[in-house]
C-alpha cells in the first residue's frame, strides 16, 4: 500500500507545506524503548481497513488496567464498523515495537508494528491488513486528497491549455484513484495516457496504464507544476 511517511514530508510549496506541518505536529515523537513507545502512543488513533473504507477511533490512555495493560476508549460505532473491536478491552506494549490491542484476558485481538512514521500495520487471519494511524495525521491526509478531486486543465508553460482531465475519488487500489481524460487532449498527454492518480509524499502523481508516473508539486491551492521543472513545463490548474 502506498502510504505517506508523514513525518518525512518536506513540501516546498505553500499549500503542501501547511498540510505537511499539520501532519508532522500531530505525530508523536518516536521512542527507543518500550516505555518511550508507550508514552508516545497515548492519544487518539484511527484503526482502519487498509483502504480506509471502515474506520474506528481509539483513545489510548496511560491509566493502568492491571497486568501491564493500559486503559483505552473506543468511539461509538466502532463495533459496527469493525466487529472485532468488540473484543478490545485494553492495550499494551510487547517487546520493543509491538502495540497490542487485547481482550479482557490479555489475549491479542490485533498486534500492530510501525511500518512508517506514525503508521502501524497489523493483520488478522482471514480478514487482511489493518492500519493504526495518528488521528490528526490521518484526517489531514484525507482532507488534502479531497481538495484535489474535480476537473483540471493541463497547461504548458506558455499558458496554452492542452487537455482537461478529472481526478475522481473512485478508488481502484488503496489510496489510488481513477483519472478520466476529456476529449481533444494533446498527444503529449494521450501518449502518456494517465489512468489513475495518488497523493504520495507531497506529490500529486499521475500514473499511466504502464505504471509510468508524472510527478507534480503544488504552487498553490489550484496549481501544480510537473517536476523536474523545465522551460516548457506541464502545469495542472484546478477548474
XYZ file of N, CA and C in Angstrom:
717
model
N 0.849 -1.190 0.000
C 0.000 0.000 0.000
C 0.878 1.230 0.000
N 0.547 2.156 -0.881
C 1.278 3.391 -0.890
C 0.774 4.277 0.217
N 1.672 4.668 1.149
C 1.252 5.464 2.285
C 2.265 6.564 2.478
N 1.851 7.801 2.836
C 2.764 8.913 3.061
C 3.509 8.727 4.357
N 4.805 8.812 4.333
C 5.593 8.831 5.561
C 5.545 10.271 6.051
N 4.494 10.565 6.810
C 4.109 11.945 7.056
C 5.219 12.759 7.677
N 5.971 12.153 8.600
C 6.972 12.921 9.323
C 8.132 13.319 8.434
N 8.301 12.645 7.272
C 9.426 12.949 6.401
C 9.068 13.939 5.316
N 7.832 14.372 5.249
C 7.399 15.248 4.168
C 8.081 16.597 4.303
N 8.600 17.110 3.218
C 9.184 18.439 3.199
C 8.694 19.156 1.937
N 7.436 19.538 1.900
C 6.879 20.193 0.715
C 7.450 21.593 0.607
N 7.796 21.986 -0.594
C 8.389 23.294 -0.796
C 7.348 24.339 -1.161
N 6.112 23.941 -1.412
C 5.097 24.883 -1.868
C 4.178 25.271 -0.713
N 3.486 26.412 -0.821
C 2.717 26.923 0.321
C 1.645 25.994 0.846
N 0.702 25.538 0.002
C -0.385 24.687 0.493
C 0.160 23.389 1.047
N 1.026 22.750 0.265
C 1.547 21.453 0.688
C 2.334 21.579 1.974
N 3.095 22.660 2.089
C 3.870 22.850 3.303
C 2.998 22.963 4.534
N 1.878 23.663 4.396
C 0.984 23.823 5.539
C 0.391 22.497 5.961
N -0.023 21.683 4.997
C -0.605 20.385 5.317
C 0.435 19.466 5.948
N 1.652 19.512 5.433
C 2.707 18.669 5.992
C 3.023 19.072 7.422
N 3.050 20.389 7.681
C 3.321 20.847 9.031
C 2.260 20.350 9.996
N 0.992 20.369 9.566
C -0.079 19.859 10.413
C 0.145 18.388 10.735
N 0.511 17.617 9.709
C 0.724 16.186 9.926
C 1.899 15.928 10.850
N 2.983 16.695 10.652
C 4.172 16.479 11.474
C 3.893 16.784 12.934
N 3.228 17.922 13.194
C 2.975 18.286 14.581
C 1.996 17.346 15.244
N 1.187 16.620 14.431
C 0.218 15.699 15.014
C 0.862 14.393 15.447
N 2.039 14.076 14.894
C 2.646 12.783 15.165
C 3.435 12.801 16.460
N 3.419 11.689 17.208
C 4.222 11.620 18.421
C 5.682 11.404 18.103
N 6.565 11.851 18.996
C 7.984 11.559 18.831
C 8.207 10.083 19.092
N 9.075 9.465 18.315
C 9.316 8.039 18.469
C 10.224 7.767 19.657
N 9.909 6.753 20.368
C 10.743 6.332 21.492
C 11.682 5.215 21.080
N 12.766 5.016 21.851
C 13.746 3.975 21.551
C 13.594 2.777 22.468
N 12.573 2.765 23.316
C 12.389 1.672 24.250
C 10.897 1.489 24.471
N 10.503 0.372 25.094
C 9.070 0.125 25.308
C 8.372 1.229 26.086
N 9.054 1.781 27.119
C 8.435 2.846 27.899
C 8.232 4.094 27.053
N 9.226 4.381 26.213
C 9.104 5.542 25.333
C 7.989 5.364 24.323
N 7.863 4.154 23.774
C 6.808 3.879 22.816
C 5.445 3.993 23.482
N 5.332 3.462 24.688
C 4.058 3.543 25.399
C 3.661 5.000 25.632
N 4.627 5.821 25.981
C 4.354 7.248 26.192
C 3.896 7.906 24.896
N 4.573 7.564 23.795
C 4.257 8.175 22.508
C 2.882 7.773 21.975
N 2.417 6.600 22.384
C 1.160 6.089 21.840
C -0.069 6.686 22.515
N 0.092 7.336 23.635
C -1.063 7.911 24.334
C -1.704 8.994 23.470
N -3.013 8.868 23.248
C -3.724 9.833 22.421
C -4.751 9.153 21.531
N -5.233 9.892 20.535
C -6.265 9.372 19.644
C -5.653 8.801 18.371
N -6.167 7.623 17.998
C -5.668 6.920 16.827
C -6.844 6.430 15.987
N -6.593 6.310 14.692
C -7.595 5.747 13.793
C -7.190 4.323 13.427
N -8.055 3.368 13.760
C -7.879 1.983 13.337
C -8.758 1.792 12.116
N -8.188 1.296 11.029
C -8.935 1.262 9.766
C -8.520 0.077 8.914
N -9.407 -0.292 7.995
C -9.036 -1.242 6.954
C -7.982 -0.592 6.069
N -7.275 -1.389 5.292
C -6.161 -0.873 4.500
C -6.585 0.251 3.564
N -7.797 0.170 3.035
C -8.267 1.197 2.108
C -9.053 2.302 2.799
N -9.126 2.250 4.131
C -9.821 3.238 4.957
C -11.315 3.318 4.657
N -11.900 2.246 4.163
C -13.346 2.249 3.924
C -14.123 2.079 5.219
N -13.484 1.500 6.240
C -14.099 1.334 7.549
C -13.093 1.775 8.601
N -13.534 2.657 9.491
C -12.613 3.235 10.463
C -13.214 3.227 11.861
N -12.332 3.312 12.841
C -12.717 3.346 14.249
C -11.707 4.213 14.988
N -12.184 5.142 15.799
C -11.293 5.999 16.581
C -11.098 5.389 17.966
N -9.830 5.202 18.327
C -9.480 4.626 19.628
C -8.626 5.634 20.390
N -8.981 5.877 21.631
C -8.169 6.733 22.502
C -7.369 5.843 23.439
N -6.058 5.847 23.270
C -5.169 5.069 24.130
C -4.806 5.922 25.341
N -5.072 5.390 26.534
C -4.858 6.132 27.767
C -3.644 5.597 28.529
N -3.050 6.436 29.390
C -1.894 5.989 30.170
C -2.278 5.305 31.466
N -3.559 5.235 31.779
C -4.014 4.705 33.059
C -3.843 3.187 33.125
N -3.216 2.677 34.193
C -3.012 1.227 34.334
C -4.344 0.488 34.423
N -4.371 -0.681 33.769
C -5.562 -1.530 33.814
C -5.248 -2.883 34.425
N -4.032 -3.060 34.960
C -3.639 -4.323 35.556
C -2.898 -5.206 34.581
N -1.953 -5.975 35.088
C -1.213 -6.913 34.250
C -0.349 -6.260 33.202
N 0.066 -5.022 33.443
C 0.909 -4.316 32.486
C 0.140 -3.660 31.355
N -1.169 -3.801 31.348
C -2.000 -3.198 30.314
C -2.455 -1.810 30.726
N -2.967 -1.067 29.749
C -3.472 0.280 29.984
C -4.881 0.409 29.420
N -5.577 1.387 29.916
C -6.965 1.578 29.514
C -7.061 2.230 28.144
N -8.210 2.051 27.503
C -8.486 2.703 26.230
C -9.981 2.973 26.130
N -10.333 3.748 25.130
C -11.739 4.066 24.879
C -12.011 3.994 23.394
N -13.056 3.276 23.008
C -13.443 3.155 21.606
C -14.623 4.084 21.325
N -14.520 4.798 20.217
C -15.592 5.705 19.824
C -16.856 4.927 19.483
N -18.005 5.522 19.762
C -19.275 4.895 19.431
C -19.323 4.579 17.937
N -19.756 3.401 17.599
C -19.831 2.986 16.200
C -18.697 2.086 15.767
N -17.676 1.924 16.618
C -16.542 1.062 16.253
C -16.986 -0.378 16.004
N -17.850 -0.887 16.870
C -18.271 -2.285 16.745
C -19.014 -2.535 15.441
N -19.746 -1.527 14.974
C -20.468 -1.685 13.709
C -19.510 -1.626 12.528
N -18.525 -0.739 12.607
C -17.570 -0.598 11.507
C -16.590 -1.764 11.454
N -16.043 -2.121 12.613
C -15.047 -3.188 12.711
C -15.491 -4.127 13.837
N -16.260 -5.157 13.535
C -16.848 -6.011 14.571
C -15.858 -6.578 15.574
N -14.627 -6.863 15.166
C -13.673 -7.469 16.092
C -13.293 -6.519 17.233
N -13.557 -5.215 17.065
C -13.206 -4.276 18.133
C -14.060 -4.482 19.379
N -15.158 -5.224 19.267
C -15.957 -5.536 20.454
C -15.125 -6.270 21.512
N -14.096 -6.986 21.057
C -13.267 -7.773 21.963
C -12.189 -6.936 22.645
N -11.893 -5.762 22.113
C -10.772 -4.970 22.630
C -11.149 -4.328 23.961
N -10.313 -4.576 24.979
C -10.579 -4.032 26.310
C -9.451 -3.136 26.818
N -8.201 -3.473 26.477
C -7.048 -2.710 26.947
C -5.971 -2.721 25.867
N -4.866 -2.050 26.149
C -3.733 -2.069 25.223
C -2.430 -2.190 26.008
N -1.387 -2.647 25.317
C -0.090 -2.813 25.972
C 1.010 -2.793 24.918
N 2.252 -2.729 25.387
C 3.429 -2.811 24.528
C 4.069 -4.176 24.729
N 4.355 -4.862 23.630
C 5.014 -6.162 23.682
C 6.356 -6.057 22.968
N 7.398 -6.548 23.625
C 8.727 -6.433 23.034
C 9.139 -4.977 22.953
N 9.881 -4.646 21.896
C 10.358 -3.280 21.721
C 9.431 -2.436 20.865
N 8.648 -3.080 19.971
C 7.949 -2.265 18.974
C 6.546 -2.750 18.630
N 5.964 -3.628 19.440
C 4.629 -4.136 19.142
C 3.605 -3.446 20.030
N 2.592 -2.857 19.408
C 1.462 -2.297 20.141
C 0.337 -3.327 20.059
N -0.107 -3.797 21.208
C -1.128 -4.850 21.253
C -2.459 -4.280 21.726
N -3.503 -4.498 20.936
C -4.874 -4.243 21.367
C -5.423 -5.587 21.790
N -5.811 -5.720 23.058
C -6.069 -7.040 23.623
C -7.438 -7.125 24.288
N -7.847 -8.376 24.544
C -9.148 -8.585 25.173
C -9.012 -8.527 26.696
N -10.102 -8.789 27.390
C -10.119 -8.675 28.852
C -9.187 -9.664 29.535
N -8.805 -10.750 28.851
C -7.893 -11.745 29.408
C -6.439 -11.464 29.053
N -6.199 -10.388 28.302
C -4.840 -10.058 27.897
C -4.409 -10.737 26.613
N -5.331 -11.448 25.957
C -5.006 -12.109 24.693
C -5.091 -11.097 23.547
N -4.212 -11.224 22.555
C -4.198 -10.227 21.473
C -5.441 -10.306 20.593
N -6.032 -9.163 20.349
C -7.074 -9.044 19.328
C -6.406 -8.678 18.006
N -5.443 -7.745 18.096
C -4.600 -7.439 16.945
C -3.305 -6.811 17.455
N -2.177 -7.246 16.899
C -0.869 -6.657 17.168
C -0.470 -5.815 15.967
N 0.057 -4.617 16.216
C 0.499 -3.762 15.118
C 1.932 -3.308 15.370
N 2.675 -3.118 14.299
C 4.036 -2.601 14.386
C 4.172 -1.446 13.402
N 5.093 -0.542 13.709
C 5.257 0.656 12.889
C 5.920 0.319 11.560
N 5.287 0.725 10.461
C 5.838 0.500 9.126
C 6.299 1.802 8.487
N 5.726 2.920 8.910
C 6.166 4.252 8.518
C 5.946 5.151 9.721
N 6.519 6.336 9.685
C 6.423 7.209 10.840
C 4.967 7.518 11.166
N 4.520 7.075 12.331
C 3.157 7.331 12.767
C 2.110 6.417 12.179
N 2.528 5.389 11.451
C 1.584 4.446 10.841
C 1.974 3.030 11.251
N 1.037 2.323 11.877
C 1.262 0.961 12.335
C 0.382 0.005 11.532
N 0.880 -1.196 11.327
C 0.171 -2.174 10.497
C 0.065 -3.507 11.228
N -1.085 -4.134 11.095
C -1.289 -5.454 11.675
C -2.207 -6.275 10.806
N -2.221 -7.562 11.023
C -3.029 -8.467 10.192
C -3.858 -9.381 11.085
N -5.105 -9.568 10.667
C -5.962 -10.548 11.326
C -6.219 -11.690 10.347
N -5.952 -12.903 10.802
C -6.085 -14.072 9.941
C -7.489 -14.150 9.344
N -7.534 -14.301 8.036
C -8.805 -14.423 7.341
C -9.492 -13.111 7.044
N -8.924 -11.991 7.539
C -9.543 -10.686 7.322
C -8.666 -9.735 6.527
N -7.373 -9.793 6.732
C -6.478 -8.909 5.998
C -5.762 -7.916 6.890
N -5.266 -6.847 6.268
C -4.412 -5.867 6.928
C -5.251 -4.725 7.496
N -4.858 -4.270 8.685
C -5.468 -3.095 9.304
C -4.365 -2.102 9.653
N -4.709 -0.828 9.641
C -3.758 0.231 9.935
C -4.180 0.999 11.176
N -3.198 1.358 11.992
C -3.409 2.231 13.134
C -2.580 3.478 12.877
N -3.251 4.632 12.754
C -2.563 5.865 12.397
C -3.024 7.000 13.308
N -2.096 7.881 13.641
C -2.434 9.055 14.417
C -3.639 9.741 13.791
N -4.659 10.024 14.595
C -5.943 10.503 14.064
C -5.804 11.822 13.315
N -5.095 12.790 13.896
C -4.971 14.089 13.245
C -4.249 13.975 11.909
N -3.192 13.143 11.858
C -2.454 12.970 10.613
C -3.318 12.289 9.557
N -4.091 11.279 9.964
C -4.959 10.568 9.028
C -5.993 11.511 8.426
N -6.573 12.357 9.254
C -7.595 13.285 8.760
C -6.992 14.382 7.896
N -5.771 14.828 8.225
C -5.109 15.836 7.408
C -4.819 15.297 6.017
N -4.358 14.040 5.946
C -4.063 13.432 4.652
C -5.337 13.248 3.843
N -6.414 12.797 4.470
C -7.682 12.616 3.766
C -8.199 13.941 3.246
N -8.064 14.997 4.046
C -8.534 16.317 3.635
C -7.770 16.808 2.425
N -6.442 16.635 2.420
C -5.640 17.112 1.302
C -5.987 16.372 0.024
N -6.311 15.079 0.133
C -6.725 14.312 -1.046
C -8.067 14.813 -1.560
N -9.003 15.059 -0.654
C -10.324 15.528 -1.048
C -10.255 16.846 -1.813
N -9.309 17.714 -1.467
C -9.184 19.005 -2.128
C -8.798 18.883 -3.601
N -8.246 17.745 -3.985
C -7.779 17.578 -5.364
C -8.841 17.000 -6.292
N -9.901 16.448 -5.748
C -10.926 15.820 -6.574
C -11.653 16.875 -7.405
N -11.807 16.603 -8.716
C -12.515 17.542 -9.586
C -11.848 17.657 -10.937
N -12.238 18.693 -11.688
C -11.750 18.913 -13.050
C -10.506 19.798 -13.051
N -9.552 19.424 -13.909
C -8.289 20.137 -14.022
C -7.949 20.375 -15.490
N -7.239 21.458 -15.752
C -6.675 21.715 -17.073
C -5.184 21.429 -17.045
N -4.699 20.827 -18.120
C -3.261 20.650 -18.289
C -2.777 21.785 -19.184
N -1.878 22.581 -18.661
C -1.407 23.778 -19.366
C 0.098 23.674 -19.542
N 0.597 24.093 -20.720
C 2.035 24.161 -20.931
C 2.560 25.489 -20.423
N 3.858 25.658 -20.427
C 4.470 26.843 -19.871
C 4.043 28.142 -20.523
N 3.547 28.092 -21.772
C 3.091 29.305 -22.449
C 1.620 29.592 -22.173
N 1.062 28.956 -21.126
C -0.331 29.151 -20.714
C -1.342 28.622 -21.729
N -0.904 27.694 -22.561
C -1.818 27.095 -23.540
C -2.396 25.808 -22.961
N -3.731 25.764 -22.814
C -4.390 24.565 -22.305
C -4.350 23.476 -23.365
N -3.846 22.304 -23.009
C -3.707 21.231 -23.987
C -4.576 20.015 -23.651
N -5.215 20.029 -22.479
C -6.029 18.873 -22.103
C -6.849 19.222 -20.867
N -7.973 18.534 -20.718
C -8.750 18.607 -19.483
C -8.906 17.187 -18.954
N -8.837 17.055 -17.634
C -8.983 15.739 -17.022
C -9.721 15.871 -15.692
N -10.217 14.748 -15.205
C -10.946 14.715 -13.951
C -10.261 13.755 -12.991
N -9.911 14.264 -11.820
C -9.411 13.421 -10.741
C -10.624 12.999 -9.909
N -10.883 11.704 -9.840
C -12.065 11.204 -9.147
C -11.693 10.653 -7.772
N -12.709 10.334 -6.992
C -12.500 9.653 -5.709
C -12.839 8.175 -5.815
N -12.868 7.659 -7.048
C -13.121 6.237 -7.280
C -11.828 5.462 -7.042
N -11.782 4.704 -5.960
C -10.553 4.015 -5.563
C -10.428 2.688 -6.293
N -9.301 2.509 -6.995
C -9.069 1.264 -7.721
C -8.024 0.391 -7.028
N -7.341 0.975 -6.066
C -6.376 0.282 -5.197
C -6.229 1.177 -3.983
N -5.675 0.667 -2.882
C -5.546 1.518 -1.705
C -4.848 2.837 -2.004
N -5.560 3.958 -1.786
C -5.035 5.316 -1.961
C -4.689 5.650 -3.410
N -5.219 4.898 -4.369
C -5.026 5.178 -5.788
C -6.401 5.310 -6.429
N -6.593 6.412 -7.202
C -7.915 6.747 -7.699
C -7.903 6.911 -9.223
N -9.089 6.816 -9.819
C -9.227 6.865 -11.268
C -9.089 8.290 -11.808
N -8.476 8.398 -12.997
C -8.391 9.645 -13.759
C -9.138 9.461 -15.073
N -9.903 10.471 -15.469
C -10.571 10.437 -16.767
C -10.078 11.602 -17.620
N -9.613 11.300 -18.832
C -9.246 12.343 -19.792
C -10.477 12.761 -20.570
N -10.620 14.059 -20.809
C -11.723 14.559 -21.618
C -11.303 14.577 -23.091
N -12.255 14.693 -24.017
C -11.924 14.661 -25.458
C -10.973 15.787 -25.868
N -10.293 15.528 -27.003
C -9.427 16.503 -27.663
C -8.206 16.894 -26.828
N -7.632 15.926 -26.148
C -6.386 16.174 -25.428
C -5.199 16.116 -26.383
N -4.192 16.878 -26.090
C -2.966 16.912 -26.883
C -2.274 15.539 -26.834
N -1.625 15.133 -27.949
C -0.893 13.855 -27.959
C 0.163 13.744 -26.859
N 0.687 14.875 -26.407
C 1.678 14.825 -25.333
C 1.090 14.211 -24.072
N -0.230 14.365 -23.885
C -0.899 13.796 -22.726
C -1.459 12.414 -23.046
N -2.123 12.289 -24.189
C -2.714 10.991 -24.539
C -1.635 9.940 -24.760
N -0.456 10.378 -25.215
C 0.645 9.435 -25.392
C 1.103 8.844 -24.070
N 1.055 9.652 -23.039
C 1.374 9.163 -21.692
C 0.210 8.331 -21.161
N -1.006 8.828 -21.350
C -2.210 8.069 -21.011
C -2.432 7.819 -19.542
N -2.600 8.877 -18.710
C -2.848 8.639 -17.285
C -4.188 7.946 -17.052
N -4.191 6.964 -16.182
C -5.426 6.237 -15.850
C -5.753 6.320 -14.368
N -4.789 6.754 -13.542
C -5.021 6.831 -12.102
C -4.149 7.931 -11.508
N -4.445 8.262 -10.243
C -3.669 9.279 -9.543
C -3.597 8.952 -8.062
N -2.630 9.585 -7.390
C -2.497 9.431 -5.944
C -1.725 10.627 -5.396
N -1.813 10.821 -4.107
C -1.025 11.817 -3.394
C 0.018 11.057 -2.601
N 1.284 11.262 -2.930
C 2.360 10.469 -2.337
C 3.516 11.374 -1.932
N 3.787 11.448 -0.626
C 4.908 12.230 -0.099
C 4.884 13.673 -0.606
N 3.699 14.251 -0.638
C 3.560 15.644 -1.029
C 3.467 15.881 -2.511
N 3.535 14.846 -3.316
C 3.419 14.971 -4.760
C 2.055 14.479 -5.234
N 1.506 15.171 -6.222
C 0.357 14.648 -6.954
C 0.936 13.842 -8.109
N 0.606 12.567 -8.158
C 1.183 11.688 -9.171
C 0.101 11.182 -10.125
N 0.341 11.376 -11.422
C -0.486 10.768 -12.453
C 0.216 9.501 -12.917
N -0.550 8.415 -13.037
C 0.034 7.109 -13.335
C -0.568 6.562 -14.618
N 0.271 6.107 -15.535
C -0.207 5.545 -16.793
C -0.543 4.071 -16.618
N -1.165 3.491 -17.651
C -1.510 2.073 -17.613
C -0.258 1.206 -17.533
N 0.881 1.743 -17.986
C 2.142 1.005 -17.943
C 2.863 1.165 -16.600
N 2.283 1.976 -15.719
C 2.921 2.206 -14.432
C 3.902 3.359 -14.419
N 4.002 4.093 -15.559
C 4.854 5.280 -15.586
C 4.194 6.393 -14.784
N 5.007 7.319 -14.258
C 4.488 8.338 -13.341
C 4.936 9.729 -13.766
N 3.969 10.651 -13.806
C 4.267 12.083 -13.883
C 4.081 12.646 -12.486
N 5.078 13.376 -11.990
C 5.033 13.921 -10.639
C 4.843 15.432 -10.675
N 3.970 15.929 -9.797
C 3.677 17.358 -9.732
C 3.821 17.842 -8.293
N 4.358 19.065 -8.135
C 4.418 19.723 -6.838
C 3.513 20.946 -6.853
N 2.932 21.253 -5.692
C 1.950 22.334 -5.608
C 2.613 23.702 -5.616
N 2.050 24.607 -6.448
C 2.399 26.025 -6.382
C 1.473 26.743 -5.401
N 0.191 26.357 -5.427
C -0.797 26.933 -4.519
C -1.996 25.998 -4.490
N -3.141 26.482 -4.001
C -4.325 25.635 -3.872
C -4.763 24.997 -5.170
N -4.576 25.695 -6.262
C -5.197 25.268 -7.518
C -4.196 25.009 -8.624
N -2.915 24.984 -8.340
C -1.924 24.838 -9.403
C -0.777 23.944 -8.969
N -0.479 22.954 -9.815
C 0.604 22.014 -9.562
C 1.507 21.953 -10.791
N 2.822 21.966 -10.573
C 3.808 22.004 -11.654
C 4.566 20.678 -11.712
N 4.712 20.159 -12.932
C 5.420 18.884 -13.081
C 6.894 19.054 -12.724
N 7.426 18.045 -12.037
C 8.842 18.029 -11.676
C 9.498 16.788 -12.280
N 10.779 16.859 -12.633
C 11.628 18.052 -12.532
C 11.166 19.167 -13.468
N 11.452 20.410 -13.080
C 10.986 21.578 -13.826
C 11.696 21.655 -15.174
N 11.090 22.404 -16.102
C 11.675 22.589 -17.430
C 11.268 23.967 -17.948
N 11.815 24.353 -19.107
C 11.482 25.669 -19.668
C 10.063 25.681 -20.238
N 9.506 24.515 -20.517
C 8.132 24.434 -21.040
C 7.366 23.389 -20.213
N 7.087 23.700 -18.959
C 6.560 22.687 -18.036
C 5.108 22.364 -18.275
N 4.702 21.194 -17.769
C 3.290 20.853 -17.665
C 2.783 21.383 -16.324
N 1.634 22.059 -16.355
C 1.044 22.618 -15.135
C -0.397 22.174 -15.055
N -0.804 21.690 -13.875
C -2.202 21.335 -13.612
C -2.864 22.499 -12.900
N -3.992 22.977 -13.447
C -4.732 24.088 -12.866
C -6.151 23.655 -12.591
N -6.610 23.838 -11.357
C -7.964 23.450 -10.967
C -8.991 24.321 -11.683
N -10.023 23.699 -12.253
C -11.065 24.449 -12.959
C -12.162 24.869 -12.006
